[in-house]
Amino acid sequence: MTTIVDKSGVHTHIVKYCTCPEADAADIQLFNMGLFPASFIEPKTAFTFDVLNDFLLDNLECGTSAMNYYSKLRRMTMSVFPHLVPDRYRELMRVARQWRKLKLLKWNGFGHEEKEVRPGDLALFCPACPQPGINVTLPARGTAEDIDANNGSARETPSWLYTRSLVMDGNFKAEHLHATNPADEVSLMDGRGFMVGDALYKEHLAIAKDAVQRSECNNHRTVNLANASRHRLEATGIGGCACARHGCFVPHAMVDFQKGERQMNMDYALCEALKLNAEGIRRVLTFYDVNCQYHKHLQDRIADSPLLKMHDELEITPGIGLWHVHGHQDSCYVRYASNFIQGAARIDGEIMETLWAPLNIISPAAQCLDYQMNDCNFMKMIRMSKSLCRKYKEAMKGVADSNMAFERLDESADADKVKDWEAQERLAHARRRHDPTAMDIYEVQLRKAPTRKQQELRLLTAQGRQPGEARRRGAATWLAEGLAIEEAQATLQMDVRKLGHRATDTQRLAIGRRRDTLQWDIDRWTAAGAIILGEELGDNDMQIMQPDLLILQEDPEEAMDAELRAFEPEKAVISLPSNMGLEKCAALGVADIADQELMLRQGQANDALHHIRVHLADKAVIFRKTVRVAKSQVLSTRAWAQVHSVDRAVSINASIYSKCRSQLCRLGADDALLKRYQPLTREHLKVSTAVADPNSRGQRNNVLAWFWSLDVEGDSDSSDWLNEFYRVHWLRAKAMRDRWAEELLLVQHEMDWTCNFLLQKADEWIRLGAISKLAQKHGHVAYSERQCKIYQCLFREARDSFNRAMAAYPPV
């Protein structure tokens, strides 16, 4: 009796094999009948080709596991007693692995031609990435364009065009337990697909140095997990490379993790990825979550390993994805974000995050990953024309919008300054390979005036060098906390004032909770002050401060609910030296603490003025780019909502500054300091066109408020901060314009490369069909003609789609 597993269920049949002298073996006879035997010697179980194809498709599309699929077949066979149906789950697992391998061999032409299966030969790669000898012919060194490489078009081909863009990432969901019987484990692929070969990879891990690296950036999860060891697991996850623009996995570039995501694992994956169809490519752009740390010593690690190879002339430009880069230090943004990398076009560097999710649903088992990744790449290939057409339309719009924005900014800039900024940009891009800090030109370069935190740090440092009385320790931090309480009071006063008598219960509750928290902070701060200033601090009754708010849009003050007036900690005068007065401070013997508050008040004033400048500049941009161009009531409402939000922030910081200046006067600030920190009026906070466009018409007699020209070091009358504001905005607008221009050019070339790739595949099947015809393998000939027709249809569909897109949006 032989068990036959089919889509319709599990069946038991008597099978009689042909026993003629020239008859095929039993397993071959089953294959000829469309049945796959579970064993090749005296087979007792066989699976129909249909059920194997159905299982693989269910596994890919629905994430159905082998156990669930076979459980379904058992219920289809006998719904009442499924447990009586023969259990062939283990046989299905084994046969499915063999079936996957055979289909990959068939799809890649190894049934038509006898040749060695090399690493990565059973995997499909991206049709739109440049692959010399397959879909692109690299121009000769020193030439600007290559006609033959672009199907006769004379389209521009700058050197950055032939860049291999890769994204690297790890997936810790794909865990793998130690095998119960390791000797029984047989690898059918062993490097022929996407996972790397086992022997060389383990040899590399054995000789590579595992140096524990301390992150010099933020405390990233990847760096920490590099030191994570899980003894019960053979593999704690997988990692590797994919093309950064289209999300196709790179063949023979996926590795297992043993102790987390270590650099030695990713080094091997990267080097293997750079071997794939990259002959002649000399520039690589890599995106990795921790590239600021990983790339530092990459070349040294490769040079130290006898198994890692990389071309000497290869230039690797490190980048960090636009989502992950915001988890780094601020300096990493301009150094590693794709917005500022020449030749990166419009790319986010995060596409690999979207690839892991479907793989985790399907199966984390390593023996299935090659087939699943190949299917993922195949689906990307057949949908590439639609994806590129969408990118082309977005690029056309992006080029037009970014050009307009940059031209407006460029017209208002001084010509001599523009030349200087262009020179800075060229120098930065030339130096970035060896010195990423060169990209800091995209940030404000001036040293800002000392902030309150910096002033506090200076005071604490000075106190550490010359320790005084025990009760004075922590006075600087206590004063800084007092200043923070005053800022919270100003913010709360502003919000309470806006509520008036129309406050809802939810709003009253929110205010009540904030007041309770504020009062708790005041009580705790006062208790700490009693230690520093002495017990006399608590003798005075609580005083009520007079509201001193500087509000941009002065609305008529409404009567406030009695409930909101019953408890008002935001109006309490806290016992800072400035509120006590210099005479009382001298009487208490804490005049030195008043001097410390004077220093902290200067930092507070600098912070408030900086925030005012930033918010007013944002408001000017909102007026120019949002309010004025709003064409509907909805857009206008949203635009004005942004304006009101900025006004609130300006009012809060202006009130904080005004309070701070009055306290400077009470602390005995000299005339030079008060001249530097001038009184602030509502007129000073108006936004004129001079902020965003100083060279526009009608600005000859307009003068910016004094704080726009406040030199950060206080020793000149130059408007350095405002110049930096213009410079950084100009450089970033130019970077955006350049990236969109690169995107448009690159997408057009990717259209050509996709068509070339599909034609190359069709030609390859024509060649294999000719080989099979000579060998008189008629079935092979029919299959090769079918495959050739598929790629020719894909080519025509892609070509027609591209032509329609370019006709609808003709390039300028």
Tab-separated table of N, CA, C and O in Angstrom, residues 657-717:
chain	number	residue	atom	x	y	z
A	657	TYR	N	12.194	85.790	28.751
A	657	TYR	CA	13.298	86.736	28.603
A	657	TYR	C	13.027	88.017	29.388
A	657	TYR	O	13.921	88.552	30.064
A	658	SER	N	11.791	88.527	29.293
A	658	SER	CA	11.469	89.770	29.997
A	658	SER	C	11.629	89.597	31.499
A	658	SER	O	12.174	90.471	32.191
A	659	LYS	N	11.160	88.487	32.034
A	659	LYS	CA	11.327	88.202	33.451
A	659	LYS	C	12.808	88.099	33.795
A	659	LYS	O	13.269	88.629	34.821
A	660	CYS	N	13.557	87.421	32.911
A	660	CYS	CA	14.987	87.234	33.141
A	660	CYS	C	15.712	88.581	33.181
A	660	CYS	O	16.555	88.817	34.056
A	661	ARG	N	15.368	89.497	32.265
A	661	ARG	CA	16.058	90.801	32.243
A	661	ARG	C	15.748	91.617	33.487
A	661	ARG	O	16.629	92.280	34.051
A	662	SER	N	14.491	91.565	33.940
A	662	SER	CA	14.159	92.317	35.148
A	662	SER	C	14.917	91.760	36.356
A	662	SER	O	15.348	92.518	37.245
A	663	GLN	N	15.140	90.459	36.377
A	663	GLN	CA	15.889	89.866	37.476
A	663	GLN	C	17.378	90.208	37.374
A	663	GLN	O	18.060	90.342	38.393
A	664	LEU	N	17.881	90.351	36.134
A	664	LEU	CA	19.271	90.801	35.978
A	664	LEU	C	19.455	92.183	36.603
A	664	LEU	O	20.487	92.466	37.240
A	665	CYS	N	18.481	93.051	36.408
A	665	CYS	CA	18.563	94.389	37.011
A	665	CYS	C	18.595	94.294	38.536
A	665	CYS	O	19.364	95.003	39.208
A	666	ARG	N	17.785	93.424	39.106
A	666	ARG	CA	17.728	93.279	40.556
A	666	ARG	C	18.997	92.633	41.111
A	666	ARG	O	19.317	92.793	42.284
A	667	LEU	N	19.708	91.894	40.252
A	667	LEU	CA	20.953	91.257	40.696
A	667	LEU	C	22.163	92.173	40.525
A	667	LEU	O	23.302	91.752	40.766
A	668	GLY	N	21.925	93.399	40.091
A	668	GLY	CA	23.009	94.371	39.988
A	668	GLY	C	23.855	94.228	38.747
A	668	GLY	O	25.063	94.494	38.787
A	669	ALA	N	23.247	93.824	37.613
A	669	ALA	CA	24.003	93.717	36.363
A	669	ALA	C	24.523	95.087	35.956
A	669	ALA	O	23.837	96.107	36.107
A	670	ASP	N	25.727	95.112	35.399
A	670	ASP	CA	26.321	96.397	35.011
A	670	ASP	C	25.713	96.896	33.705
A	670	ASP	O	24.959	96.193	33.020
A	671	ASP	N	26.091	98.142	33.329
A	671	ASP	CA	25.512	98.777	32.140
A	671	ASP	C	25.842	98.008	30.865
A	671	ASP	O	25.018	97.914	29.951
A	672	ALA	N	27.055	97.462	30.769
A	672	ALA	CA	27.452	96.724	29.567
A	672	ALA	C	26.562	95.493	29.360
A	672	ALA	O	26.138	95.192	28.242
A	673	LEU	N	26.260	94.812	30.454
A	673	LEU	CA	25.419	93.619	30.343
A	673	LEU	C	23.985	94.003	29.994
A	673	LEU	O	23.348	93.356	29.152
A	674	LEU	N	23.475	95.070	30.605
A	674	LEU	CA	22.113	95.489	30.298
A	674	LEU	C	22.004	96.070	28.899
A	674	LEU	O	20.937	96.011	28.273
A	675	LYS	N	23.100	96.622	28.378
A	675	LYS	CA	23.092	97.106	27.000
A	675	LYS	C	23.047	95.935	26.023
A	675	LYS	O	22.449	96.024	24.951
A	676	ARG	N	23.687	94.847	26.427
A	676	ARG	CA	23.670	93.643	25.580
A	676	ARG	C	22.278	93.018	25.581
A	676	ARG	O	21.753	92.638	24.531
A	677	TYR	N	21.677	92.920	26.768
A	677	TYR	CA	20.340	92.339	26.872
A	677	TYR	C	19.343	93.483	27.025
A	677	TYR	O	19.003	93.902	28.133
A	678	GLN	N	18.871	94.002	25.895
A	678	GLN	CA	17.980	95.153	25.872
A	678	GLN	C	16.546	94.739	26.166
A	678	GLN	O	16.188	93.565	26.080
A	679	PRO	N	15.710	95.715	26.518
A	679	PRO	CA	14.293	95.398	26.747
A	679	PRO	C	13.649	94.881	25.466
A	679	PRO	O	14.002	95.288	24.353
A	680	LEU	N	12.702	93.981	25.617
A	680	LEU	CA	12.007	93.373	24.485
A	680	LEU	C	10.575	93.881	24.462
A	680	LEU	O	9.875	93.865	25.490
A	681	THR	N	10.137	94.367	23.305
A	681	THR	CA	8.771	94.864	23.158
A	681	THR	C	8.038	94.018	22.116
A	681	THR	O	8.641	93.241	21.373
A	682	ARG	N	6.719	94.238	22.066
A	682	ARG	CA	5.918	93.487	21.106
A	682	ARG	C	6.289	93.868	19.672
A	682	ARG	O	6.196	93.046	18.761
A	683	GLU	N	6.742	95.079	19.456
A	683	GLU	CA	7.149	95.508	18.109
A	683	GLU	C	8.361	94.715	17.613
A	683	GLU	O	8.500	94.455	16.433
A	684	HIS	N	9.235	94.354	18.545
A	684	HIS	CA	10.427	93.600	18.156
A	684	HIS	C	10.091	92.198	17.643
A	684	HIS	O	10.880	91.589	16.916
A	685	LEU	N	8.929	91.690	18.023
A	685	LEU	CA	8.585	90.313	17.703
A	685	LEU	C	7.765	90.183	16.432
A	685	LEU	O	7.306	89.089	16.099
A	686	LYS	N	7.592	91.283	15.716
A	686	LYS	CA	6.891	91.216	14.437
A	686	LYS	C	7.806	90.616	13.381
A	686	LYS	O	9.000	90.882	13.351
A	687	VAL	N	7.215	89.817	12.493
A	687	VAL	CA	7.975	89.181	11.415
A	687	VAL	C	7.784	89.976	10.146
A	687	VAL	O	6.663	90.164	9.681
A	688	SER	N	8.881	90.457	9.598
A	688	SER	CA	8.827	91.162	8.327
A	688	SER	C	9.502	90.316	7.252
A	688	SER	O	10.145	89.319	7.531
A	689	THR	N	9.342	90.753	6.005
A	689	THR	CA	9.961	90.025	4.899
A	689	THR	C	11.471	90.029	5.025
A	689	THR	O	12.152	89.168	4.469
A	690	ALA	N	12.014	90.957	5.778
A	690	ALA	CA	13.470	91.051	5.900
A	690	ALA	C	14.072	89.813	6.545
A	690	ALA	O	15.237	89.500	6.330
A	691	VAL	N	13.277	89.076	7.337
A	691	VAL	CA	13.810	87.885	7.981
A	691	VAL	C	14.093	86.805	6.955
A	691	VAL	O	15.144	86.171	6.958
A	692	ALA	N	13.126	86.578	6.042
A	692	ALA	CA	13.281	85.493	5.078
A	692	ALA	C	13.876	85.953	3.763
A	692	ALA	O	14.466	85.159	3.042
A	693	ASP	N	13.715	87.231	3.402
A	693	ASP	CA	14.211	87.718	2.112
A	693	ASP	C	14.731	89.135	2.293
A	693	ASP	O	14.043	90.108	2.002
A	694	PRO	N	15.972	89.316	2.763
A	694	PRO	CA	16.473	90.650	3.073
A	694	PRO	C	16.712	91.509	1.847
A	694	PRO	O	16.855	92.718	1.971
A	695	ASN	N	16.758	90.891	0.645
A	695	ASN	CA	17.047	91.655	-0.578
A	695	ASN	C	15.804	91.926	-1.399
A	695	ASN	O	15.909	92.354	-2.548
A	696	SER	N	14.622	91.672	-0.865
A	696	SER	CA	13.405	91.915	-1.634
A	696	SER	C	13.096	93.411	-1.671
A	696	SER	O	13.670	94.200	-0.927
A	697	ARG	N	12.148	93.780	-2.544
A	697	ARG	CA	11.813	95.189	-2.722
A	697	ARG	C	11.187	95.757	-1.453
A	697	ARG	O	10.474	95.083	-0.727
A	698	GLY	N	11.439	97.040	-1.218
A	698	GLY	CA	10.839	97.733	-0.096
A	698	GLY	C	11.518	97.489	1.233
A	698	GLY	O	10.980	97.856	2.272
A	699	GLN	N	12.701	96.889	1.217
A	699	GLN	CA	13.380	96.575	2.475
A	699	GLN	C	14.514	97.553	2.796
A	699	GLN	O	15.240	97.348	3.753
A	700	ARG	N	14.666	98.591	1.978
A	700	ARG	CA	15.812	99.471	2.156
A	700	ARG	C	15.804	100.140	3.519
A	700	ARG	O	16.832	100.279	4.173
A	701	ASN	N	14.619	100.532	3.983
A	701	ASN	CA	14.527	101.253	5.250
A	701	ASN	C	14.103	100.354	6.407
A	701	ASN	O	13.914	100.846	7.519
A	702	ASN	N	13.909	99.064	6.150
A	702	ASN	CA	13.512	98.154	7.215
A	702	ASN	C	14.726	97.691	8.002
A	702	ASN	O	15.756	97.344	7.435
A	703	VAL	N	14.604	97.695	9.299
A	703	VAL	CA	15.709	97.285	10.165
A	703	VAL	C	15.211	96.156	11.068
A	703	VAL	O	14.146	96.260	11.675
A	704	LEU	N	15.992	95.098	11.154
A	704	LEU	CA	15.633	93.991	12.024
A	704	LEU	C	15.828	94.383	13.487
A	704	LEU	O	16.608	95.266	13.803
A	705	ALA	N	15.094	93.705	14.345
A	705	ALA	CA	15.194	93.974	15.777
A	705	ALA	C	16.614	93.708	16.264
A	705	ALA	O	17.388	92.974	15.649
A	706	TRP	N	16.949	94.274	17.425
A	706	TRP	CA	18.327	94.242	17.921
A	706	TRP	C	18.832	92.825	18.135
A	706	TRP	O	20.016	92.553	17.933
A	707	PHE	N	17.968	91.896	18.523
A	707	PHE	CA	18.470	90.566	18.866
A	707	PHE	C	18.871	89.758	17.640
A	707	PHE	O	19.545	88.744	17.749
A	708	TRP	N	18.453	90.191	16.429
A	708	TRP	CA	18.906	89.500	15.217
A	708	TRP	C	20.376	89.784	14.933
A	708	TRP	O	21.057	88.997	14.277
A	709	SER	N	20.843	90.913	15.387
A	709	SER	CA	22.237	91.291	15.161
A	709	SER	C	23.106	91.056	16.381
A	709	SER	O	24.262	91.465	16.406
A	710	LEU	N	22.561	90.419	17.378
A	710	LEU	CA	23.325	90.160	18.604
A	710	LEU	C	24.408	89.137	18.308
A	710	LEU	O	24.133	88.002	17.971
A	711	ASP	N	25.661	89.575	18.396
A	711	ASP	CA	26.771	88.643	18.133
A	711	ASP	C	26.841	87.622	19.254
A	711	ASP	O	26.680	87.950	20.423
A	712	VAL	N	27.107	86.383	18.878
A	712	VAL	CA	27.044	85.303	19.863
A	712	VAL	C	28.101	85.436	20.947
A	712	VAL	O	27.951	84.928	22.041
A	713	GLU	N	29.195	86.060	20.649
A	713	GLU	CA	30.225	86.233	21.668
A	713	GLU	C	30.152	87.594	22.332
A	713	GLU	O	30.858	87.877	23.275
A	714	GLY	N	29.299	88.477	21.788
A	714	GLY	CA	29.070	89.765	22.429
A	714	GLY	C	30.193	90.765	22.247
A	714	GLY	O	30.267	91.738	22.978
A	715	ASP	N	31.089	90.579	21.266
A	715	ASP	CA	32.209	91.499	21.145
A	715	ASP	C	32.227	92.206	19.787
A	715	ASP	O	33.243	92.727	19.375
A	716	SER	N	31.122	92.184	19.053
A	716	SER	CA	31.060	92.910	17.783
A	716	SER	C	29.616	93.214	17.471
A	716	SER	O	28.707	92.759	18.153
A	717	ASP	N	29.384	93.961	16.410
A	717	ASP	CA	28.031	94.333	16.013
A	717	ASP	C	27.591	93.607	14.741
A	717	ASP	O	26.644	94.000	14.088
